mmCIF file of C-alpha atoms in Angstrom:
data_model
loop_
_atom_site.group_PDB
_atom_site.id
_atom_site.type_symbol
_atom_site.label_atom_id
_atom_site.label_comp_id
_atom_site.label_asym_id
_atom_site.label_seq_id
_atom_site.Cartn_x
_atom_site.Cartn_y
_atom_site.Cartn_z
ATOM 1 C CA UNK A 17 0.000 0.000 0.000
ATOM 2 C CA UNK A 18 1.248 3.457 -0.924
ATOM 3 C CA UNK A 19 -0.206 6.716 0.298
ATOM 4 C CA UNK A 20 0.424 9.861 -1.696
ATOM 5 C CA UNK A 21 0.077 13.442 -0.486
ATOM 6 C CA UNK A 22 0.392 16.342 -2.911
ATOM 7 C CA UNK A 23 1.336 19.871 -1.955
ATOM 8 C CA UNK A 24 2.477 23.085 -3.565
ATOM 9 C CA UNK A 25 -0.661 24.102 -5.385
ATOM 10 C CA UNK A 26 -2.050 27.603 -5.233
ATOM 11 C CA UNK A 27 -2.908 30.721 -7.158
ATOM 12 C CA UNK A 28 -0.445 32.079 -9.699
ATOM 13 C CA UNK A 29 -0.605 34.587 -12.505
ATOM 14 C CA UNK A 30 -0.308 33.522 -16.119
ATOM 15 C CA UNK A 31 3.338 33.100 -17.002
ATOM 16 C CA UNK A 32 4.249 32.266 -13.432
ATOM 17 C CA UNK A 33 5.673 29.115 -11.906
ATOM 18 C CA UNK A 34 4.748 26.571 -9.277
ATOM 19 C CA UNK A 35 6.461 23.486 -7.937
ATOM 20 C CA UNK A 36 4.262 20.617 -6.877
ATOM 21 C CA UNK A 37 5.474 17.916 -4.529
ATOM 22 C CA UNK A 38 4.101 14.468 -3.873
ATOM 23 C CA UNK A 39 5.254 12.683 -0.742
ATOM 24 C CA UNK A 40 4.830 8.918 -0.664
ATOM 25 C CA UNK A 41 4.622 6.611 2.306
ATOM 26 C CA UNK A 42 6.276 3.221 2.451
ATOM 27 C CA UNK A 43 9.737 1.836 1.891
ATOM 28 C CA UNK A 44 9.209 0.730 -1.695
ATOM 29 C CA UNK A 45 8.794 4.135 -3.321
ATOM 30 C CA UNK A 46 11.852 3.577 -5.482
ATOM 31 C CA UNK A 47 10.126 0.622 -7.168
ATOM 32 C CA UNK A 48 7.215 2.718 -8.427
ATOM 33 C CA UNK A 49 6.786 4.627 -11.622
ATOM 34 C CA UNK A 50 5.259 8.002 -10.811
ATOM 35 C CA UNK A 51 2.948 10.257 -12.744
ATOM 36 C CA UNK A 52 1.121 13.565 -12.615
ATOM 37 C CA UNK A 53 -2.369 14.040 -14.008
ATOM 38 C CA UNK A 54 -4.764 16.970 -13.892
ATOM 39 C CA UNK A 55 -8.489 17.446 -14.068
ATOM 40 C CA UNK A 56 -10.274 20.698 -14.801
ATOM 41 C CA UNK A 57 -13.962 21.203 -13.970
ATOM 42 C CA UNK A 58 -16.182 19.414 -16.460
ATOM 43 C CA UNK A 59 -13.258 17.686 -18.141
ATOM 44 C CA UNK A 60 -11.715 14.255 -17.942
ATOM 45 C CA UNK A 61 -8.510 13.682 -16.060
ATOM 46 C CA UNK A 62 -5.540 14.006 -18.372
ATOM 47 C CA UNK A 63 -1.924 12.946 -18.321
ATOM 48 C CA UNK A 64 0.702 15.587 -17.614
ATOM 49 C CA UNK A 65 4.027 13.884 -16.940
ATOM 50 C CA UNK A 66 5.598 10.642 -15.723
ATOM 51 C CA UNK A 67 8.922 9.357 -14.498
ATOM 52 C CA UNK A 68 10.183 5.805 -14.340
ATOM 53 C CA UNK A 69 11.044 4.111 -11.046
ATOM 54 C CA UNK A 70 14.758 4.775 -11.574
ATOM 55 C CA UNK A 71 14.297 8.316 -12.761
ATOM 56 C CA UNK A 72 16.018 7.393 -15.962
ATOM 57 C CA UNK A 73 13.040 8.033 -18.215
ATOM 58 C CA UNK A 74 10.608 10.912 -18.265
ATOM 59 C CA UNK A 75 7.521 11.482 -20.371
ATOM 60 C CA UNK A 76 5.402 14.549 -20.995
ATOM 61 C CA UNK A 77 2.142 15.505 -22.592
ATOM 62 C CA UNK A 78 2.803 17.521 -25.733
ATOM 63 C CA UNK A 79 1.057 20.531 -24.206
ATOM 64 C CA UNK A 80 3.591 20.846 -21.370
ATOM 65 C CA UNK A 81 6.847 19.851 -23.061
ATOM 66 C CA UNK A 82 9.524 22.467 -22.538
ATOM 67 C CA UNK A 83 7.653 24.117 -19.657
ATOM 68 C CA UNK A 84 7.145 21.363 -17.067
ATOM 69 C CA UNK A 85 9.780 19.141 -15.507
ATOM 70 C CA UNK A 86 9.149 15.999 -13.489
ATOM 71 C CA UNK A 87 11.789 14.699 -11.108
ATOM 72 C CA UNK A 88 12.077 12.413 -8.113
ATOM 73 C CA UNK A 89 14.165 12.002 -5.007
ATOM 74 C CA UNK A 90 13.973 8.383 -3.922
ATOM 75 C CA UNK A 91 15.823 9.135 -0.705
ATOM 76 C CA UNK A 92 13.002 11.500 0.263
ATOM 77 C CA UNK A 93 10.162 9.409 -1.201
ATOM 78 C CA UNK A 94 9.096 12.460 -3.170
ATOM 79 C CA UNK A 95 8.281 13.303 -6.757
ATOM 80 C CA UNK A 96 8.158 16.857 -8.041
ATOM 81 C CA UNK A 97 6.539 18.733 -10.890
ATOM 82 C CA UNK A 98 8.121 22.059 -11.753
ATOM 83 C CA UNK A 99 5.663 24.077 -13.812
ATOM 84 C CA UNK A 100 6.831 27.182 -15.645
ATOM 85 C CA UNK A 101 5.030 29.656 -17.883
ATOM 86 C CA UNK A 102 1.648 28.506 -16.650
ATOM 87 C CA UNK A 103 -1.462 29.238 -18.656
ATOM 88 C CA UNK A 104 -4.996 29.953 -17.403
ATOM 89 C CA UNK A 105 -6.321 26.846 -19.155
ATOM 90 C CA UNK A 106 -4.020 24.770 -16.978
ATOM 91 C CA UNK A 107 -6.049 25.551 -13.894
ATOM 92 C CA UNK A 108 -7.036 22.185 -12.494
ATOM 93 C CA UNK A 109 -6.681 19.772 -9.656
ATOM 94 C CA UNK A 110 -3.317 18.074 -10.064
ATOM 95 C CA UNK A 111 -3.004 14.457 -8.968
ATOM 96 C CA UNK A 112 0.030 12.355 -8.204
ATOM 97 C CA UNK A 113 -0.063 8.636 -8.994
ATOM 98 C CA UNK A 114 2.128 5.591 -8.388
ATOM 99 C CA UNK A 115 2.306 2.318 -10.289
ATOM 100 C CA UNK A 116 4.476 -0.821 -10.208
ATOM 101 C CA UNK A 117 3.751 -2.092 -13.693
ATOM 102 C CA UNK A 118 3.680 -0.178 -16.948
ATOM 103 C CA UNK A 119 0.933 -0.920 -19.454
ATOM 104 C CA UNK A 120 1.934 1.787 -21.853
ATOM 105 C CA UNK A 121 5.314 2.804 -23.194
ATOM 106 C CA UNK A 122 5.062 6.332 -21.826
ATOM 107 C CA UNK A 123 3.130 5.724 -18.578
ATOM 108 C CA UNK A 124 0.445 8.067 -19.836
ATOM 109 C CA UNK A 125 -2.768 6.300 -18.918
ATOM 110 C CA UNK A 126 -4.564 5.697 -15.645
ATOM 111 C CA UNK A 127 -4.074 1.967 -16.212
ATOM 112 C CA UNK A 128 -0.380 2.428 -15.448
ATOM 113 C CA UNK A 129 -1.120 3.480 -11.859
ATOM 114 C CA UNK A 130 -2.403 1.751 -8.763
ATOM 115 C CA UNK A 131 -2.430 4.533 -6.201
ATOM 116 C CA UNK A 132 -3.586 8.137 -6.336
ATOM 117 C CA UNK A 133 -3.280 11.166 -4.126
ATOM 118 C CA UNK A 134 -6.122 13.446 -3.163
ATOM 119 C CA UNK A 135 -4.988 16.223 -5.474
ATOM 120 C CA UNK A 136 -3.862 19.807 -5.112
ATOM 121 C CA UNK A 137 -5.577 22.785 -6.716
ATOM 122 C CA UNK A 138 -3.673 24.946 -9.178
ATOM 123 C CA UNK A 139 -5.336 28.141 -10.318
ATOM 124 C CA UNK A 140 -3.753 30.303 -12.995
ATOM 125 C CA UNK A 141 -5.207 33.784 -13.316
ATOM 126 C CA UNK A 142 -5.141 35.720 -16.568
#
């Protein structure tokens, strides 16, 4: 069992930056692939970024490439999402997820994950 707690959300102006953190419980964090998803009101949850268990591979949605960076610190059981040049349409609840087995090459679907956090709100004002 893995418990995930996101933090770092908040209100930011368009063009600004935020860094989200996701702290995981348990001693097997380093065995899990990790991902970030987001869900805006009235929309389906969508993939944002993922990182393999070793940190050696990272994957991004096309819409965030070049602006967002996912990273992990296995010693701290934490995964991060650095978000730069944020846009108002990226306002959403951001979720962290953990999975042991990959069903897709780029860890971009909910099937790739077994555990989810409660989410953190990101609001980008125009």
